[in-house]
PDB file of C-alpha atoms in Angstrom:
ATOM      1  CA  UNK A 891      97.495 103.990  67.616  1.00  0.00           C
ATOM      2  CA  UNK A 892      94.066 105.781  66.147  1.00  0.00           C
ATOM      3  CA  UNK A 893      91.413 106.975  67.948  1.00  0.00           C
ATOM      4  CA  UNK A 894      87.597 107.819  66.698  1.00  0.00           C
ATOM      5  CA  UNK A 895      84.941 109.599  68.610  1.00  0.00           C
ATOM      6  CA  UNK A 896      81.377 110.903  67.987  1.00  0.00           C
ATOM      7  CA  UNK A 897      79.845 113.054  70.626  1.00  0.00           C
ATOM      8  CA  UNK A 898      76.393 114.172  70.379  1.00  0.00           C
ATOM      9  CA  UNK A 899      74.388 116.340  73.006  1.00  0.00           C
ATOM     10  CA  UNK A 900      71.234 116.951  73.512  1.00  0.00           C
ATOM     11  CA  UNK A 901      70.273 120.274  75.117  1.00  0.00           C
ATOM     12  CA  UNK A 902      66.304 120.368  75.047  1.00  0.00           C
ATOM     13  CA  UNK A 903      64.498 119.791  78.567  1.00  0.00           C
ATOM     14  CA  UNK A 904      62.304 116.553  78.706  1.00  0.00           C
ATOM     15  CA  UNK A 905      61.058 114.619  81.688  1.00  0.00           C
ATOM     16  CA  UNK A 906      64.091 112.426  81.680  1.00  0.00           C
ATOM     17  CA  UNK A 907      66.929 115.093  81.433  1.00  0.00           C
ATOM     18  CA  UNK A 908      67.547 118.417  80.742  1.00  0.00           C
ATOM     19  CA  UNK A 909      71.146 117.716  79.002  1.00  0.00           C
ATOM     20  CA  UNK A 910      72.019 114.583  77.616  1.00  0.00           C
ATOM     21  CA  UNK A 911      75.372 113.555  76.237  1.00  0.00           C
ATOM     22  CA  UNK A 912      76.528 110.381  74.316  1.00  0.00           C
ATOM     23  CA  UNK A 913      79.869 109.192  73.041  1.00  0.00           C
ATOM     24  CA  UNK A 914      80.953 106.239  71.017  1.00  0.00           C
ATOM     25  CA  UNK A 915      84.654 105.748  70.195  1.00  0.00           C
ATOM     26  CA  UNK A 916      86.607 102.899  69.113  1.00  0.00           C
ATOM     27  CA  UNK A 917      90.441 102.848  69.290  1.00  0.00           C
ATOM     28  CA  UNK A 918      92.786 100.575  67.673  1.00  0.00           C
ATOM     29  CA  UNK A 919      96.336 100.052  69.312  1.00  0.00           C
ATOM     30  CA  UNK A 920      99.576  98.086  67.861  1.00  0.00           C
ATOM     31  CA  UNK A 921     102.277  97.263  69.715  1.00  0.00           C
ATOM     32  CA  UNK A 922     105.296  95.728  69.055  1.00  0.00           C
ATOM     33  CA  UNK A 923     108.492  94.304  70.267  1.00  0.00           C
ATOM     34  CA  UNK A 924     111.576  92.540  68.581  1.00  0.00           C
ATOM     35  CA  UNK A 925     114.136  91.437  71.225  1.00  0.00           C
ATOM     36  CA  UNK A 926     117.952  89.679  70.085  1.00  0.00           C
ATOM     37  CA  UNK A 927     120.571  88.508  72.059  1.00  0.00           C
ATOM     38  CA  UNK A 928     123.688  90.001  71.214  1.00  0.00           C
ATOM     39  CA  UNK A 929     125.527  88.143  68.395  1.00  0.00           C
ATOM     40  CA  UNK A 930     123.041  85.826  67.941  1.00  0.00           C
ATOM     41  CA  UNK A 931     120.896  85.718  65.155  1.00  0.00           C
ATOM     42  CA  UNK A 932     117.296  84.299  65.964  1.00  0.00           C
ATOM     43  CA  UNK A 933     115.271  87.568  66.605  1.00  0.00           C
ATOM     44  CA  UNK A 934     111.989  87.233  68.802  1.00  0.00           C
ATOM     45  CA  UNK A 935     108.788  89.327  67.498  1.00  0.00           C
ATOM     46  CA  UNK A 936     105.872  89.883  69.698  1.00  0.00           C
ATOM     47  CA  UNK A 937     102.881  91.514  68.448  1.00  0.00           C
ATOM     48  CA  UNK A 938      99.876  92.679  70.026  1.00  0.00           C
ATOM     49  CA  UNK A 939      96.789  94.708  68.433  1.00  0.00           C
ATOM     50  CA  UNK A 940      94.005  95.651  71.024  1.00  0.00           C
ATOM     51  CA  UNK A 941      90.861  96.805  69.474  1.00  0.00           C
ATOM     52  CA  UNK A 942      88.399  99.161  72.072  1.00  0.00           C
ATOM     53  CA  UNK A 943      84.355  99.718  71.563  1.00  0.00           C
ATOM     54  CA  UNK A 944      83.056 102.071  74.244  1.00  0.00           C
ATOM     55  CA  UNK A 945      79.542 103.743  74.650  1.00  0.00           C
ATOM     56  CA  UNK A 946      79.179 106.178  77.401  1.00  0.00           C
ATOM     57  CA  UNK A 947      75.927 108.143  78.136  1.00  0.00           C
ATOM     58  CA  UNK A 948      75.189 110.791  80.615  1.00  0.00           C
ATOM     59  CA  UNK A 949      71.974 112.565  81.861  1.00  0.00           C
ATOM     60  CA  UNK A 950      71.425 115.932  83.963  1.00  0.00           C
ATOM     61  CA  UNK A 951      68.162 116.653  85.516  1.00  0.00           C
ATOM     62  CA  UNK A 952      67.199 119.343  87.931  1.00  0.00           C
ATOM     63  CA  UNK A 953      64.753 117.258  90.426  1.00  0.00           C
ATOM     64  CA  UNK A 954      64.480 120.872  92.567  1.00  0.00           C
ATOM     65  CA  UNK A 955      65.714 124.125  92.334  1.00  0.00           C
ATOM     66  CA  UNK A 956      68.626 123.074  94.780  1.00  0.00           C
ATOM     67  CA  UNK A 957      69.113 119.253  93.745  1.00  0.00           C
ATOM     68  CA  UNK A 958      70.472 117.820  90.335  1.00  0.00           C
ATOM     69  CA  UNK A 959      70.551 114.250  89.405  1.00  0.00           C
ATOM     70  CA  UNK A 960      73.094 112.716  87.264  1.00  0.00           C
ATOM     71  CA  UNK A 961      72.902 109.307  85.755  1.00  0.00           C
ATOM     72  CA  UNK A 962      74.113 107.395  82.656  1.00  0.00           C
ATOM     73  CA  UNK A 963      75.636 104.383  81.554  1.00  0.00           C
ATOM     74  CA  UNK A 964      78.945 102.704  80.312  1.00  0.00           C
ATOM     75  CA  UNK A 965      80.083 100.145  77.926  1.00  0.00           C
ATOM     76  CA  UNK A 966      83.380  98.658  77.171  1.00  0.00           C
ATOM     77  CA  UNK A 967      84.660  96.097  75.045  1.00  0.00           C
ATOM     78  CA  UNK A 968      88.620  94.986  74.764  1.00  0.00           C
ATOM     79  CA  UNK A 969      89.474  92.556  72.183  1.00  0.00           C
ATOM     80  CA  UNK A 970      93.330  91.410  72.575  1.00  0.00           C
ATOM     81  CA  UNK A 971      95.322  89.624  69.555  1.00  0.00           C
ATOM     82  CA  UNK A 972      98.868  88.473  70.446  1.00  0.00           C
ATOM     83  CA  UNK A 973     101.068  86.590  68.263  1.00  0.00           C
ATOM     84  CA  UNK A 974     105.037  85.700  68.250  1.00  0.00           C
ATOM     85  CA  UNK A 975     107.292  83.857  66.320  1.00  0.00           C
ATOM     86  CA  UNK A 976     111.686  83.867  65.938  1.00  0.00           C
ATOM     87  CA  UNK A 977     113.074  85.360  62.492  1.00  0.00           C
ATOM     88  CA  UNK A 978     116.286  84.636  61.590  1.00  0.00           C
ATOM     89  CA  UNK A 979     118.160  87.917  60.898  1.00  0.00           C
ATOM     90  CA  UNK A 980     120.742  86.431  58.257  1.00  0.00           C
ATOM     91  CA  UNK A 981     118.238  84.097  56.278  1.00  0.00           C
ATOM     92  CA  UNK A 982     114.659  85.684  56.646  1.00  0.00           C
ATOM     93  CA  UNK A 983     113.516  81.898  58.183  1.00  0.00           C
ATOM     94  CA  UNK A 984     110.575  82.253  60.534  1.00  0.00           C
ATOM     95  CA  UNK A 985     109.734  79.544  63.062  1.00  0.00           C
ATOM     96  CA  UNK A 986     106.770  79.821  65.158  1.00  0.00           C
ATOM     97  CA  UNK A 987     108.394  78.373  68.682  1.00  0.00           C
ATOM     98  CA  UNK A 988     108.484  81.927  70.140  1.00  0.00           C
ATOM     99  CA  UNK A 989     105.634  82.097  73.596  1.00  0.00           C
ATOM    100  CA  UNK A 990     103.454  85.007  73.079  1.00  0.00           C
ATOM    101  CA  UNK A 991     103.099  87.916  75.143  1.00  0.00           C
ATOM    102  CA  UNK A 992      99.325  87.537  76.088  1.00  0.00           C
ATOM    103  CA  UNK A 993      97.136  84.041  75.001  1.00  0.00           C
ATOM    104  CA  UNK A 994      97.411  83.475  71.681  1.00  0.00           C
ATOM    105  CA  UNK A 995      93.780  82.705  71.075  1.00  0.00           C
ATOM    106  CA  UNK A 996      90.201  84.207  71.194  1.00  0.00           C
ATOM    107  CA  UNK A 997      90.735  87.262  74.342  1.00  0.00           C
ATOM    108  CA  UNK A 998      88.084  89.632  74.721  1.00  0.00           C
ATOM    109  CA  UNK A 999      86.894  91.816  78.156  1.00  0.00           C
ATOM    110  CA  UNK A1000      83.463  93.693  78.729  1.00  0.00           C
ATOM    111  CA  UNK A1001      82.286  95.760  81.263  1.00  0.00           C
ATOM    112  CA  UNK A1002      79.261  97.466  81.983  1.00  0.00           C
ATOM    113  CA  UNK A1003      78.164  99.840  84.463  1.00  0.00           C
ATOM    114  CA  UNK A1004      75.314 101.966  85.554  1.00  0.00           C
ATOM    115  CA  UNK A1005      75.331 104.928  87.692  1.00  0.00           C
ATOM    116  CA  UNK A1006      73.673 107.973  89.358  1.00  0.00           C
ATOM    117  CA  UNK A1007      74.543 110.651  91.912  1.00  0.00           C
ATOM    118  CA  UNK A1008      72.522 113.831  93.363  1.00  0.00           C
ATOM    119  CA  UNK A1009      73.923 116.894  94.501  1.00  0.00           C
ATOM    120  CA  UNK A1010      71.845 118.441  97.045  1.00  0.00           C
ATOM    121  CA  UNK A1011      71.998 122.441  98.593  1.00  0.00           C
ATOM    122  CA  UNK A1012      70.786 121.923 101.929  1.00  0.00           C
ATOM    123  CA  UNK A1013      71.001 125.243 102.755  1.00  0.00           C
ATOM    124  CA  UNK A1014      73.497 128.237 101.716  1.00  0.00           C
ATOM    125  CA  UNK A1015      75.715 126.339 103.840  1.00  0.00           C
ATOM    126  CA  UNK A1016      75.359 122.622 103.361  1.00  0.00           C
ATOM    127  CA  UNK A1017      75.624 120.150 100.477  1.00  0.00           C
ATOM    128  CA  UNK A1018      75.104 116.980 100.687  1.00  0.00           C
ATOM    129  CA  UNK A1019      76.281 114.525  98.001  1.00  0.00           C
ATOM    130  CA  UNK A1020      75.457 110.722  97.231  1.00  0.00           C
ATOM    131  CA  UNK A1021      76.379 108.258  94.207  1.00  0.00           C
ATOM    132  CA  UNK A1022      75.703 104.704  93.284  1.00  0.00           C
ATOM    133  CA  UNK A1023      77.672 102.636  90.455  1.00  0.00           C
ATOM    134  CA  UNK A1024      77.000  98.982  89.760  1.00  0.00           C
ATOM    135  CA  UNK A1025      79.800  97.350  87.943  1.00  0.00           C
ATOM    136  CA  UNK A1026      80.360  94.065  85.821  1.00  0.00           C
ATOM    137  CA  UNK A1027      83.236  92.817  84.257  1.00  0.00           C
ATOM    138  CA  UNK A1028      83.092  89.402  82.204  1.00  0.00           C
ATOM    139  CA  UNK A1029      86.818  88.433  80.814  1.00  0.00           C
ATOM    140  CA  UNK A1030      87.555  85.723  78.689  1.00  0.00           C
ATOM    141  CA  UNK A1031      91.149  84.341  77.858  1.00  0.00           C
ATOM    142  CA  UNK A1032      91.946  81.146  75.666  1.00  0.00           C
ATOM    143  CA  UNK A1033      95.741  79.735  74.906  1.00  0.00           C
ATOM    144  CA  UNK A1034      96.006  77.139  72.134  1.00  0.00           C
ATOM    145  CA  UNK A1035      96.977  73.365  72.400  1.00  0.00           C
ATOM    146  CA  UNK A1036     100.548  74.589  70.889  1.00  0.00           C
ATOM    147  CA  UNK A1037     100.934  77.621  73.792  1.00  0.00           C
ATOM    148  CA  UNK A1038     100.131  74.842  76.474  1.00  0.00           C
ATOM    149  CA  UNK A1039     102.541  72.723  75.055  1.00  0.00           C
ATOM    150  CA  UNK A1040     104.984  75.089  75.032  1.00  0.00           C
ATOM    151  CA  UNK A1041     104.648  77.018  78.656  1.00  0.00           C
ATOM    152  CA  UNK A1042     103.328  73.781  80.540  1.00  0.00           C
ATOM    153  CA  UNK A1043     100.867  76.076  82.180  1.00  0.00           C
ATOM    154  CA  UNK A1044      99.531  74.464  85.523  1.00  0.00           C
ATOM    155  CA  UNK A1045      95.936  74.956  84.481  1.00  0.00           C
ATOM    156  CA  UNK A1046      93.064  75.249  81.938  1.00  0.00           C
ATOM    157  CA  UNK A1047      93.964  76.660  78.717  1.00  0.00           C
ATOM    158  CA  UNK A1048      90.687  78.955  79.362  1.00  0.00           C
ATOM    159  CA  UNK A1049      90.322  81.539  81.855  1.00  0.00           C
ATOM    160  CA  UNK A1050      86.805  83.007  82.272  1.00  0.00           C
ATOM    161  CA  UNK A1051      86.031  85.819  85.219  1.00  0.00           C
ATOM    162  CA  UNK A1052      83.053  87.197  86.110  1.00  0.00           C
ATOM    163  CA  UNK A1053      82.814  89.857  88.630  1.00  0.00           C
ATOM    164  CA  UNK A1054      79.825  92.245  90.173  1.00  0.00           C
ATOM    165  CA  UNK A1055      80.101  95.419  92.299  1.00  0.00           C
ATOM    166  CA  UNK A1056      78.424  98.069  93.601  1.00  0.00           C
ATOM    167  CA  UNK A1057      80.087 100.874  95.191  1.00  0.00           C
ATOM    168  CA  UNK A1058      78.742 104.216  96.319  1.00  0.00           C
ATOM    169  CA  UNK A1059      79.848 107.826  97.656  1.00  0.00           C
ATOM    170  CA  UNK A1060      78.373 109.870 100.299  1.00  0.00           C
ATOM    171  CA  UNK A1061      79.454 113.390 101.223  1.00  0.00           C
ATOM    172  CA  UNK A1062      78.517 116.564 102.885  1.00  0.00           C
ATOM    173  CA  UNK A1063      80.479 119.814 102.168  1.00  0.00           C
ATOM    174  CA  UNK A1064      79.985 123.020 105.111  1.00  0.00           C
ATOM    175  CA  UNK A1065      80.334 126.814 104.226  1.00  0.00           C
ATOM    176  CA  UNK A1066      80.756 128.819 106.814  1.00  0.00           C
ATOM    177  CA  UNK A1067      80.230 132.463 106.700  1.00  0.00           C
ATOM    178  CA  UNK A1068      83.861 133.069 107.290  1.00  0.00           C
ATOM    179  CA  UNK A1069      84.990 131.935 104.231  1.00  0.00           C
ATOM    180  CA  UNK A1070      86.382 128.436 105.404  1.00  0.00           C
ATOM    181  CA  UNK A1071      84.922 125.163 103.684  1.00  0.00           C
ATOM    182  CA  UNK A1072      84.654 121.879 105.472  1.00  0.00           C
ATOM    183  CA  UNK A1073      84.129 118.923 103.108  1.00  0.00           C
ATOM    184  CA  UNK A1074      84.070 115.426 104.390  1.00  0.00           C
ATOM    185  CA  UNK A1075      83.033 112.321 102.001  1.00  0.00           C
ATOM    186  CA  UNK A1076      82.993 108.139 102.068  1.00  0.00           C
ATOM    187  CA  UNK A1077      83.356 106.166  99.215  1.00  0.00           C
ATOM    188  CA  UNK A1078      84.085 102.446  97.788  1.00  0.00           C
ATOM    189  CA  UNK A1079      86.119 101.840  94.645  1.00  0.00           C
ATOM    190  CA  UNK A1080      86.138  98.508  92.617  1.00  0.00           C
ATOM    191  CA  UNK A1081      88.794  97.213  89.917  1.00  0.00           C
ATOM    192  CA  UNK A1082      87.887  93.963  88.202  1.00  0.00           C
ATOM    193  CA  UNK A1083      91.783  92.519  86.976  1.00  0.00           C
ATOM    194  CA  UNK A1084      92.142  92.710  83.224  1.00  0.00           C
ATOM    195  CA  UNK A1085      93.650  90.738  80.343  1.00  0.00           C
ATOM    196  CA  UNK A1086      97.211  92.411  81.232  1.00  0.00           C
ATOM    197  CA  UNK A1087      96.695  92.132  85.576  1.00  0.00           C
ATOM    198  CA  UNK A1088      95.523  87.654  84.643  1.00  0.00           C
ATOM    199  CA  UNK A1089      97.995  86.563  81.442  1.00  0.00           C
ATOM    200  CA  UNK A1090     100.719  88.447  80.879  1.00  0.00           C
ATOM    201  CA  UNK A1091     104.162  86.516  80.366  1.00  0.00           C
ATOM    202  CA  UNK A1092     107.271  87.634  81.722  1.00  0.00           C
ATOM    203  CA  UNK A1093     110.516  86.656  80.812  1.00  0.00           C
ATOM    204  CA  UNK A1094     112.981  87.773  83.174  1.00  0.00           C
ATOM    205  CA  UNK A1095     115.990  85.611  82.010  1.00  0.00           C
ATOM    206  CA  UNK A1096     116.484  82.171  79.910  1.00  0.00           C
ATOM    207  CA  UNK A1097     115.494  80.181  82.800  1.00  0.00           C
ATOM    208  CA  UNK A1098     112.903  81.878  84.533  1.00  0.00           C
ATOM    209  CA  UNK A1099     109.124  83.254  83.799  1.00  0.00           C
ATOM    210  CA  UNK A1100     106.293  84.584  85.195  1.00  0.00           C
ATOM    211  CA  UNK A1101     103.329  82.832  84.519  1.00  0.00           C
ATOM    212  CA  UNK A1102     100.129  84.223  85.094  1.00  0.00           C
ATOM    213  CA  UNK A1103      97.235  84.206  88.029  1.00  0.00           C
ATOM    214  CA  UNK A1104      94.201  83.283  86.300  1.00  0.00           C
ATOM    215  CA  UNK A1105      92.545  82.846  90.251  1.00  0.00           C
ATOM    216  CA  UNK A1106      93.492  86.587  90.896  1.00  0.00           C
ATOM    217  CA  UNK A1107      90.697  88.734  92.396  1.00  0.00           C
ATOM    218  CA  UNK A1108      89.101  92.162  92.161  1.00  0.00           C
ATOM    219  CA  UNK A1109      90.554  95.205  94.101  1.00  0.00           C
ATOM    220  CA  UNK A1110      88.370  96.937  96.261  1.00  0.00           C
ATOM    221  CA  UNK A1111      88.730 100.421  98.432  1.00  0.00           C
ATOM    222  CA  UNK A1112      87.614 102.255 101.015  1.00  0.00           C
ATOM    223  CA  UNK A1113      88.023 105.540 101.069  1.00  0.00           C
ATOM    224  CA  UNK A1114      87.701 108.381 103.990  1.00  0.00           C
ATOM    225  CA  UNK A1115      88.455 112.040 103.093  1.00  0.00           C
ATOM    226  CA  UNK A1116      88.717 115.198 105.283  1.00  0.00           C
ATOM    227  CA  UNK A1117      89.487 118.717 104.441  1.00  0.00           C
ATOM    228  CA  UNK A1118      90.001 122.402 105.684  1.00  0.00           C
TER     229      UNK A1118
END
């Protein structure tokens, strides 16, 4: 696994922001797994190498003496390579008739999302909190001709998702003089399902496996919070 980052900030006021903050990073993961029955020879290898491109930028601006607003935006893109194949242990001989962990063609996933929330002081005593995210998630997934062949999957080769949210937060926090603090807050949470949640194979024994759900759906909350 490897990781890269660049961070930069920017600290001068303007009418946009007062601090601004961007970071790109790109990680590179390789994963791995060789699986043989005992005494057998024919040794499975699965290999997967994800690739991750992310830009994430964040605002702060002072709108009042008592108010800030922060803001910013998010990239993400997951590209997903997955390949398998059956070595022979005593004579080196590969044979590609292995099924691959993940599809074995072109897999990639982006999301983007824009945000903002505002912290305002009310008073000494209150605060009241809001926040707004907008959310979208495009996934694409292909198996080859050969992967089809092999699994018999009961649909398309291609699974494509597209999927929109927008969730928010609302909250007000109480200080009372006697030291106490009363916080209460709402909020919505979205997950779109990823390469892993729609494809993944599992083999649980010679003669059964779990296909995937390329018709599974987004996970969505509701949240309620209360507190002393």
């Amino acid at each position: 696994r490897a990781l890269v980052s660049l961070q930069s900030e920017w600290l001068t006021a303007t009418k946009l922001y007062d601090k601004a903050s961007v970071i790109a990073a790109y990680q590179y993961i390789s994963e791995d797994r060789i699986s043989r029955k005992f005494g057998k020879s024919k040794a499975k290898h699965q290999e997967e190498t994800v690739n991750v491109f992310s830009l994430t930028a964040d605002f702060k601006k002072n709108i009042a003496k008592t108010s800030e607003l922060c803001y910013g935006i998010e990239g993400n893109i997951n590209t997903v390579d997955s390949k398998a194949y059956n070595k022979n242990i005593k004579n080196g001989e590969i044979t590609y008739d292995a099924a691959t962990r993940y599809p074995d063609g072109d897999n990639k996933m982006i999301s983007l999302a824009a945000y903002a929330s505002n912290n305002w002081e009310i008073s000494k005593h209150f605060i009241f909190s809001q926040g707004l995210r907008f959310n979208n998630v495009n996934l694409e997934a292909n198996y080859t001709e050969e992967m089809m062949e092999m699994i018999k999957f009961p649909f398309d080769p291609k699974i494509t998702q597209h999927n929109t949210a927008i969730n928010g937060s609302i909250g007000l926090v109480y200080l009372p003089d006697n030291g106490y603090r009363v916080a209460t807050n709402l909020s919505t949470g979205f997950r779109a399902p990823n390469i892993d949640d729609l494809t993944k194979l599992n083999d649980y024994s010679s003669t059964i496996t779990i296909v995937p759900n390329p018709d599974l759906k987004p996970e969505n909350a509701l949240n309620a919070e209360l507190s002393l």
